[in-house]
mmCIF file of N, CA, C and O in Angstrom:
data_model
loop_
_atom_site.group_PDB
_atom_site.id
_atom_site.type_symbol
_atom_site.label_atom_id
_atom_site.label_comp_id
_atom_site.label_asym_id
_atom_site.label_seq_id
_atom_site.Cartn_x
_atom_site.Cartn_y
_atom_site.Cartn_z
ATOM 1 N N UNK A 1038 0.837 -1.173 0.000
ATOM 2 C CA UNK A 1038 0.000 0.000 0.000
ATOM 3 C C UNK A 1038 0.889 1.244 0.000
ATOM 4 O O UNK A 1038 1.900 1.205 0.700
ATOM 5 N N UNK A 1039 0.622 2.340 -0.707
ATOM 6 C CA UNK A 1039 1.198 3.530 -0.796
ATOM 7 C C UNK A 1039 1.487 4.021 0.506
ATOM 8 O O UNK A 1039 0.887 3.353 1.347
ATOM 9 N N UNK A 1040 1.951 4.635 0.836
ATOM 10 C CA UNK A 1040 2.445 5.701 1.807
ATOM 11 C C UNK A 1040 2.499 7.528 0.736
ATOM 12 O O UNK A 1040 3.153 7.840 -0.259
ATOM 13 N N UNK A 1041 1.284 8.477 1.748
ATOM 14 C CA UNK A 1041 1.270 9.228 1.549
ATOM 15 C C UNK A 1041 2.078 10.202 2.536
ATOM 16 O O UNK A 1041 2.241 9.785 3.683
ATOM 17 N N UNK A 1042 2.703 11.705 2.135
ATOM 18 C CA UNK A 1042 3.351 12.327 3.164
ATOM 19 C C UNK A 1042 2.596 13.662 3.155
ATOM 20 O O UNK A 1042 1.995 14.261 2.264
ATOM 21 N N UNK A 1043 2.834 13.928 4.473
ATOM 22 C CA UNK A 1043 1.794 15.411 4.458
ATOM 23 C C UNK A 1043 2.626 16.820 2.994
ATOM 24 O O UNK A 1043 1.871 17.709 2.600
ATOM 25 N N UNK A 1044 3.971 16.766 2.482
ATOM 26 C CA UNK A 1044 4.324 17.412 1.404
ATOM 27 C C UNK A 1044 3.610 17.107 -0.153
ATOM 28 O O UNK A 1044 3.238 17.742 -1.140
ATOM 29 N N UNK A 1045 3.691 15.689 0.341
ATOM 30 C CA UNK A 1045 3.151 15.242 -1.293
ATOM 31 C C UNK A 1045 1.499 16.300 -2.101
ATOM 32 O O UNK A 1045 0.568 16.612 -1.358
ATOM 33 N N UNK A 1046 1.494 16.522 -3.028
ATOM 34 C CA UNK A 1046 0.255 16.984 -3.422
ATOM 35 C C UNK A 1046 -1.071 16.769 -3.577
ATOM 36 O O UNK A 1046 -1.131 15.544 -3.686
ATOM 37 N N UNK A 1047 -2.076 17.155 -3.649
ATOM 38 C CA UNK A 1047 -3.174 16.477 -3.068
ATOM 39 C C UNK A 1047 -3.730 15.579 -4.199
ATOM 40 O O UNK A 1047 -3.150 15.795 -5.263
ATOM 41 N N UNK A 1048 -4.650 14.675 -4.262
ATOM 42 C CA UNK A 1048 -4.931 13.917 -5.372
ATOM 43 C C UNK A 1048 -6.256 14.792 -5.765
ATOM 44 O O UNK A 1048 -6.870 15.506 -4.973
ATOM 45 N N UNK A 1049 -6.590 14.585 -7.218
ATOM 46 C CA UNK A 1049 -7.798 15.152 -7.824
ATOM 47 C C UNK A 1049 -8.610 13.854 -7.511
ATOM 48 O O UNK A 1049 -8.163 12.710 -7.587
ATOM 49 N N UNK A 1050 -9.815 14.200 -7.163
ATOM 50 C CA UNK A 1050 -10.584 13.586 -6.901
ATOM 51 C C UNK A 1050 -11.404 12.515 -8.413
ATOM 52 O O UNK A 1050 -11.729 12.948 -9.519
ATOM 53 N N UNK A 1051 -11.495 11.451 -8.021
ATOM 54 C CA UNK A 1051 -11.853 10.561 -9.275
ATOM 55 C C UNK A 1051 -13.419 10.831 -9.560
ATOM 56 O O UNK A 1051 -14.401 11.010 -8.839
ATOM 57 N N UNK A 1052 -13.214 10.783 -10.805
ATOM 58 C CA UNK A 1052 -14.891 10.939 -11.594
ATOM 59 C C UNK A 1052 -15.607 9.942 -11.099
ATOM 60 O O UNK A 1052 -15.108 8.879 -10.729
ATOM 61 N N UNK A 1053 -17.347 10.335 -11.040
ATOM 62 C CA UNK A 1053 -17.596 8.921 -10.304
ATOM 63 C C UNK A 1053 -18.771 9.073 -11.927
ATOM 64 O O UNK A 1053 -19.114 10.025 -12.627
ATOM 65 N N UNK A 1054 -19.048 7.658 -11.944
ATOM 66 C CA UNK A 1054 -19.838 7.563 -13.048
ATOM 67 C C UNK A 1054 -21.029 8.044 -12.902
ATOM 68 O O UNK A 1054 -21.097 8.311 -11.702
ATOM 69 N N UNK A 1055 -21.911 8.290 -13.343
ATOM 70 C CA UNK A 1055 -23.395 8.698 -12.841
ATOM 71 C C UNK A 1055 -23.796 9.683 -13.403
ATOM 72 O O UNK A 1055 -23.528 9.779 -14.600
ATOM 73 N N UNK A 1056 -24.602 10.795 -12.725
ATOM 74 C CA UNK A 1056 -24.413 12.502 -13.461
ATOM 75 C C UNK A 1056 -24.133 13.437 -13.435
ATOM 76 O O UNK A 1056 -24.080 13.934 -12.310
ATOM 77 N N UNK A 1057 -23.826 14.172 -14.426
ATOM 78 C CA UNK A 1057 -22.827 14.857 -14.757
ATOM 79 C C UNK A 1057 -23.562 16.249 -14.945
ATOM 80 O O UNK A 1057 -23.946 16.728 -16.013
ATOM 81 N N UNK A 1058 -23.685 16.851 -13.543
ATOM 82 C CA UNK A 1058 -24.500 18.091 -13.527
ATOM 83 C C UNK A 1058 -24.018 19.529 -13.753
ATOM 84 O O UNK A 1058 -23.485 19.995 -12.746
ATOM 85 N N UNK A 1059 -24.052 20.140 -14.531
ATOM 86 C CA UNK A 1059 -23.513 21.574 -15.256
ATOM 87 C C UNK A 1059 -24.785 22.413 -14.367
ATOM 88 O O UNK A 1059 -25.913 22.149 -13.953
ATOM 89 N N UNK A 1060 -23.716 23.724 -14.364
ATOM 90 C CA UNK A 1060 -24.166 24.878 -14.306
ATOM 91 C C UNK A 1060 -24.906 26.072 -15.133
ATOM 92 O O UNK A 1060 -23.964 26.521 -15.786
ATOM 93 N N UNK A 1061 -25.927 26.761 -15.443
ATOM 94 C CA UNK A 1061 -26.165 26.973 -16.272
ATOM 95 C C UNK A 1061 -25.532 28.980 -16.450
ATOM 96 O O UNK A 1061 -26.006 29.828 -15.694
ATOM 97 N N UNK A 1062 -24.713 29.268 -17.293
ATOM 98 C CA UNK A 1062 -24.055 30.529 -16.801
ATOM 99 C C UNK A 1062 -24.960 31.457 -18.101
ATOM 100 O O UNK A 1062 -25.762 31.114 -18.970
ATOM 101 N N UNK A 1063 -24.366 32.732 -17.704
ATOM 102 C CA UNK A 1063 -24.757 33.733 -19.164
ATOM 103 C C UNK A 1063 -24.085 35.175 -19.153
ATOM 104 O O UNK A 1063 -24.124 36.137 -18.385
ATOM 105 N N UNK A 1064 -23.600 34.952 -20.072
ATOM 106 C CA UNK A 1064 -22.720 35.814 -20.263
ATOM 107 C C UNK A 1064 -23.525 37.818 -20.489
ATOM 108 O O UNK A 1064 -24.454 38.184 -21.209
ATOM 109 N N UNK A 1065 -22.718 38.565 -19.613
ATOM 110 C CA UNK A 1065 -23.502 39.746 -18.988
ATOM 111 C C UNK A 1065 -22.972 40.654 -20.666
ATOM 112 O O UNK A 1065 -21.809 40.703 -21.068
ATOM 113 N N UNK A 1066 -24.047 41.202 -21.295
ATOM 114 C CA UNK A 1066 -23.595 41.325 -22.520
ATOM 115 C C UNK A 1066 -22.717 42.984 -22.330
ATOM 116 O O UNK A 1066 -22.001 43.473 -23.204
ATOM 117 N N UNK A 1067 -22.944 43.471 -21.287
ATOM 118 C CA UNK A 1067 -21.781 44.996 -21.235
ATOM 119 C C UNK A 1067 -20.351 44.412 -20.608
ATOM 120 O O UNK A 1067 -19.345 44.597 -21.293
ATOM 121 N N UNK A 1068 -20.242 43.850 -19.581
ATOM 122 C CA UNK A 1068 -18.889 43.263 -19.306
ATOM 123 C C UNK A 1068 -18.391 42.076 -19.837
ATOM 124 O O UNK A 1068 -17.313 41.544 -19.571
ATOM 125 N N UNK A 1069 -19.405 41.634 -20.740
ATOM 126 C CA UNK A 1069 -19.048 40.525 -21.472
ATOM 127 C C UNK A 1069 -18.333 38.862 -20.356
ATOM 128 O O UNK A 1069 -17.728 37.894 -20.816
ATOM 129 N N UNK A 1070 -18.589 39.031 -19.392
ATOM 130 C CA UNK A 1070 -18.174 37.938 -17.900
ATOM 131 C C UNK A 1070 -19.519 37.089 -17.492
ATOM 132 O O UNK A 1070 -20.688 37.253 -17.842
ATOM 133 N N UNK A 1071 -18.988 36.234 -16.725
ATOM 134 C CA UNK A 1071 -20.391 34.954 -16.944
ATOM 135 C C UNK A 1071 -20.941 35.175 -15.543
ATOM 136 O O UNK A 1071 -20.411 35.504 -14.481
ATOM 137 N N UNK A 1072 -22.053 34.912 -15.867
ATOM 138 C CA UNK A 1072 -22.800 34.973 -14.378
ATOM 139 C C UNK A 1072 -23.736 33.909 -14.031
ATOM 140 O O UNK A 1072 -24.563 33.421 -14.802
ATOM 141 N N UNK A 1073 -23.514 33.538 -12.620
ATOM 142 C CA UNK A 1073 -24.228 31.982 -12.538
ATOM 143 C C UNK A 1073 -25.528 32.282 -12.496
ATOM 144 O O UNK A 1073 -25.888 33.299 -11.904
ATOM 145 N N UNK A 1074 -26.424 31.462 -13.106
ATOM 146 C CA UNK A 1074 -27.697 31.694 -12.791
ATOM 147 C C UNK A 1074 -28.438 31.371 -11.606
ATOM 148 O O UNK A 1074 -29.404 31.867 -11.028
ATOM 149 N N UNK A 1075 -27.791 30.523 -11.449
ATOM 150 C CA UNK A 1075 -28.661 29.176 -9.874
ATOM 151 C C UNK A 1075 -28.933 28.120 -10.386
ATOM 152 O O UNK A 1075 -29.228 27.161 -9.673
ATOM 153 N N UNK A 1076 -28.914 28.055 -11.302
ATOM 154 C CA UNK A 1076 -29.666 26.628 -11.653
ATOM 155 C C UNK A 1076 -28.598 25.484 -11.911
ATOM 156 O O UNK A 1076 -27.387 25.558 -11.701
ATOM 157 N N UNK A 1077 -29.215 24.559 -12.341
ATOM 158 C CA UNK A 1077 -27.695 23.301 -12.885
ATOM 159 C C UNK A 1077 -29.051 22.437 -13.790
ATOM 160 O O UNK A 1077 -30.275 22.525 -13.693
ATOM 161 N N UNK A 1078 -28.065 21.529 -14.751
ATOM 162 C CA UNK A 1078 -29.295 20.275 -15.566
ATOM 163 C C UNK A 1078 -28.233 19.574 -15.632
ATOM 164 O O UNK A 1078 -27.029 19.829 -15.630
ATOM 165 N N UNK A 1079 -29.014 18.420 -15.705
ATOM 166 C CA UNK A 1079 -27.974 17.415 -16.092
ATOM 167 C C UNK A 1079 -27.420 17.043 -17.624
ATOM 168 O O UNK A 1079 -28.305 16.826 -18.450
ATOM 169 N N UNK A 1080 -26.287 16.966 -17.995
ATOM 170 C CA UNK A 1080 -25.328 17.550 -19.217
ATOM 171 C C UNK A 1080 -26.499 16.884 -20.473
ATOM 172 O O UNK A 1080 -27.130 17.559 -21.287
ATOM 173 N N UNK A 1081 -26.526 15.522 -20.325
ATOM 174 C CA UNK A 1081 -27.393 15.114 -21.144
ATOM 175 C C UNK A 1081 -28.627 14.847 -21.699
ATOM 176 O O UNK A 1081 -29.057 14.115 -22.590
ATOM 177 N N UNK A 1082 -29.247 15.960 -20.617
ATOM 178 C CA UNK A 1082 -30.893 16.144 -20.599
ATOM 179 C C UNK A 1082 -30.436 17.697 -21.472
ATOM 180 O O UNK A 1082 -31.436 18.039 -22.104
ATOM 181 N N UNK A 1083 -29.667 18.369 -21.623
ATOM 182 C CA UNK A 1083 -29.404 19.382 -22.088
ATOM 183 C C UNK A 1083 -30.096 20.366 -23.364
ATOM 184 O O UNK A 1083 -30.690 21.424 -23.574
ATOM 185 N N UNK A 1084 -29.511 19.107 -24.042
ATOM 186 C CA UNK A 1084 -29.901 19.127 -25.541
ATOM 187 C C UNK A 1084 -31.388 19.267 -25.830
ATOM 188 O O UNK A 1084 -31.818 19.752 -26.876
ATOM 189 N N UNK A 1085 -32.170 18.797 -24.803
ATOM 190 C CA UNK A 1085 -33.829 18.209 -24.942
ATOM 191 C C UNK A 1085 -34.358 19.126 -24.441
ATOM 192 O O UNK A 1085 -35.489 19.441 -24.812
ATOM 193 N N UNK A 1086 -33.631 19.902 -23.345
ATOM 194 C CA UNK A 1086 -34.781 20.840 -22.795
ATOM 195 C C UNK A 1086 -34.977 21.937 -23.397
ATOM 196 O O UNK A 1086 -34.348 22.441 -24.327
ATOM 197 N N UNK A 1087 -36.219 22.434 -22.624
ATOM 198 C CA UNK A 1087 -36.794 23.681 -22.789
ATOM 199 C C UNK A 1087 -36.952 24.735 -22.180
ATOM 200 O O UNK A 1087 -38.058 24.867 -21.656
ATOM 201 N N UNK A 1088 -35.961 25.855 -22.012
ATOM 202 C CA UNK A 1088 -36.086 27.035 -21.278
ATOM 203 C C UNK A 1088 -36.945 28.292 -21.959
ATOM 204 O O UNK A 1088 -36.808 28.822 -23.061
ATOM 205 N N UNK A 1089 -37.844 28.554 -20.923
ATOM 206 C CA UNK A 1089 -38.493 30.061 -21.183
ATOM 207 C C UNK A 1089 -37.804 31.313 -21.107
ATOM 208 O O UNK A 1089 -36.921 31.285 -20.250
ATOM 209 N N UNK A 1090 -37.889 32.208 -21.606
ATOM 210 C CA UNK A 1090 -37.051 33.385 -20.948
ATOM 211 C C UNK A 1090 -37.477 33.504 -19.475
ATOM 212 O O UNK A 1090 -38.531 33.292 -18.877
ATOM 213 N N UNK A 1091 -35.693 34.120 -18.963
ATOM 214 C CA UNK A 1091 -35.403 34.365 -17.763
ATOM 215 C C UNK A 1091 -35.431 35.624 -17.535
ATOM 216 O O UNK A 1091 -35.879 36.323 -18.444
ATOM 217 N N UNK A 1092 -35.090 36.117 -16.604
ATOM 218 C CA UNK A 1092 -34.938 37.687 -16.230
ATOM 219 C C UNK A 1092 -33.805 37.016 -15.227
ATOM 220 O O UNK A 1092 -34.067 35.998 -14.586
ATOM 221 N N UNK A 1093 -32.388 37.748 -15.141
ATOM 222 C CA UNK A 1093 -31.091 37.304 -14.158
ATOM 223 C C UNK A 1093 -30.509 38.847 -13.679
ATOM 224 O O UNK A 1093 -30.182 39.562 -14.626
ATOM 225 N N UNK A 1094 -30.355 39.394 -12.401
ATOM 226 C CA UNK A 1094 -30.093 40.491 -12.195
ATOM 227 C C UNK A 1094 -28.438 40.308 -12.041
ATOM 228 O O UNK A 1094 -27.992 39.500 -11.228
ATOM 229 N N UNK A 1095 -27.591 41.093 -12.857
ATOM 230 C CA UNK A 1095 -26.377 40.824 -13.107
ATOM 231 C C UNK A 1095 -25.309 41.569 -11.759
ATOM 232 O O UNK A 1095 -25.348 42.751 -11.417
ATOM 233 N N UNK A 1096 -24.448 40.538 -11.202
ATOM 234 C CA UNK A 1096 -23.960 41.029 -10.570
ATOM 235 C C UNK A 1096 -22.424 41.503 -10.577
ATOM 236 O O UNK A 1096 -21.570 41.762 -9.729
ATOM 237 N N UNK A 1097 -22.529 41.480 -12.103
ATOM 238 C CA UNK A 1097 -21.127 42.376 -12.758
ATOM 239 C C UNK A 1097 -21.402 43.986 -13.257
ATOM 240 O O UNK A 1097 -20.522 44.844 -13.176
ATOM 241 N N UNK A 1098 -22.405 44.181 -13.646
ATOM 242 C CA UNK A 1098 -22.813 45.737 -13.390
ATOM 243 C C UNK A 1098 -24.620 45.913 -13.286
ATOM 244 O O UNK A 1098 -25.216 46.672 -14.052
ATOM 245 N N UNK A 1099 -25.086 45.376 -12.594
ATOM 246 C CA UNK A 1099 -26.364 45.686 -12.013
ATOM 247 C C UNK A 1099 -27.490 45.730 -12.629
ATOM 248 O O UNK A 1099 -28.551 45.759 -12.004
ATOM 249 N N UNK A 1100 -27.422 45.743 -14.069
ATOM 250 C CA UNK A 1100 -28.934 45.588 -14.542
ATOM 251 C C UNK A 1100 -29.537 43.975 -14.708
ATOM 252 O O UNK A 1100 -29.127 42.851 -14.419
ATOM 253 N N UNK A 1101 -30.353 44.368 -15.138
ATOM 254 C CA UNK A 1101 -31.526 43.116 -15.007
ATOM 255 C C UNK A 1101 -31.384 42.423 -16.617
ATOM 256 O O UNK A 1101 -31.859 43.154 -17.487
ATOM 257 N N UNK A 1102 -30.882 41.314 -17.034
ATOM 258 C CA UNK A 1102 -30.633 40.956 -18.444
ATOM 259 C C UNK A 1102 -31.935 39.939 -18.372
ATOM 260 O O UNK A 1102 -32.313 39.392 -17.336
ATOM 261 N N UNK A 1103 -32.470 39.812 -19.506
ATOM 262 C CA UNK A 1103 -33.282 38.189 -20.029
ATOM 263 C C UNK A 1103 -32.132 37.847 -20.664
ATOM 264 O O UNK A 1103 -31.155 38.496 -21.039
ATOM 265 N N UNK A 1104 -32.571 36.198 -20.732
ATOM 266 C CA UNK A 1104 -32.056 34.717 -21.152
ATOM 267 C C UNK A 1104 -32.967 34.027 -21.893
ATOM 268 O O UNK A 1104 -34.193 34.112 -21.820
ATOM 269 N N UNK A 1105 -32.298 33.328 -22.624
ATOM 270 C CA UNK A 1105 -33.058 32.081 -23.066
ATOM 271 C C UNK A 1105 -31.735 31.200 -23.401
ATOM 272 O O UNK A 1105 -30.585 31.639 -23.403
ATOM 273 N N UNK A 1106 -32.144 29.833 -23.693
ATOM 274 C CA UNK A 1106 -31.191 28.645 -23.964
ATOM 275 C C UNK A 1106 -30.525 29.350 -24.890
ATOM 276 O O UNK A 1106 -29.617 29.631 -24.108
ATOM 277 N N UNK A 1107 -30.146 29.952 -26.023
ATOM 278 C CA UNK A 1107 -29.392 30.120 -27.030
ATOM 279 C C UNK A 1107 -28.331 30.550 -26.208
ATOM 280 O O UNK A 1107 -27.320 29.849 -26.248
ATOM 281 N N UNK A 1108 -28.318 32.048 -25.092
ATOM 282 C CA UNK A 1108 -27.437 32.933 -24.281
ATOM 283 C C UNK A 1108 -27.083 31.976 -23.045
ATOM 284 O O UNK A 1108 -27.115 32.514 -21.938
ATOM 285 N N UNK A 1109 -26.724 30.514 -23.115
ATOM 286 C CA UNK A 1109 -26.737 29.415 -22.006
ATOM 287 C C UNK A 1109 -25.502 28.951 -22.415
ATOM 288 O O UNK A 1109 -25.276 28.324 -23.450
ATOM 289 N N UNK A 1110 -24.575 29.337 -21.417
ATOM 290 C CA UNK A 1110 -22.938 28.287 -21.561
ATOM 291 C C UNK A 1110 -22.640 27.471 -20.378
ATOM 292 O O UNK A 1110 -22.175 28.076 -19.412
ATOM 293 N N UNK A 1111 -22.880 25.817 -20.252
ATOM 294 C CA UNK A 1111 -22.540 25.012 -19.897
ATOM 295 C C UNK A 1111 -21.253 25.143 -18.504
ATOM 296 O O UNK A 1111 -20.097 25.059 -18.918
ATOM 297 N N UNK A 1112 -21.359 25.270 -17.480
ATOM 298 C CA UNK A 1112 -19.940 25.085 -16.816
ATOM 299 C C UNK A 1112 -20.210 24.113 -15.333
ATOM 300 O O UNK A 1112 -21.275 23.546 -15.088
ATOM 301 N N UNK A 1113 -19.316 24.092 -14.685
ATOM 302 C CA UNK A 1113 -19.211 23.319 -13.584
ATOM 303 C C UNK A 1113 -19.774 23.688 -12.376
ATOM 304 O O UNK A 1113 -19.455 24.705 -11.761
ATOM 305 N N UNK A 1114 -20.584 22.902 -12.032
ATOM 306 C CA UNK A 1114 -21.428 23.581 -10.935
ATOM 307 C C UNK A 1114 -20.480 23.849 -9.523
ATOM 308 O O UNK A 1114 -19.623 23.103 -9.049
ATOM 309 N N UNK A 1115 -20.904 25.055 -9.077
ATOM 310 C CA UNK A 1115 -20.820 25.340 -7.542
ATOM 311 C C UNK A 1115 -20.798 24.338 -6.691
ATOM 312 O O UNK A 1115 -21.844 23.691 -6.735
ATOM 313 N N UNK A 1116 -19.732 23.802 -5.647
ATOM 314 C CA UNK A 1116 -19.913 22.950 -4.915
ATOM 315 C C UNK A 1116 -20.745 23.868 -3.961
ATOM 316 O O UNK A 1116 -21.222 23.409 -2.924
#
């Protein structure tokens, strides 16, 4: 069995099979920077769904943007 030492580096944690839940972001169209929405789907229900427009109050310069799936970029959810 290995021997770990408190110097050694930490291990990345292993993928576990199952699902693979994304974040749903959108990009703030004056600072052009992503902003989380709250939500998450799972990667491969993605493609199928159906979002209504949103209303997301941006917290890179303060106004109130709508969304829809087209303005939707995929990222890693918030632990």
């Amino acid at each position: 069995m290995a021997t770990r030492f408190l110097f050694d580096p930490p291990r990345r944690a292993k993928n576990k099979p199952g699902i693979n839940w994304k974040s749903l972001l959108v990009r703030c169209p004056s600072t052009s920077k992503l902003n989380d929405t709250g939500k998450t789907v799972e990667e491969k229900l993605w493609p199928t769904a159906k979002v209504k427009t949103q209303k997301l109050t941006c917290a890179h310069c303060g106004s109130v943007h709508t969304w829809t799936k087209k303005d939707v970029v995929l990222g890693r959810p918030l632990s």
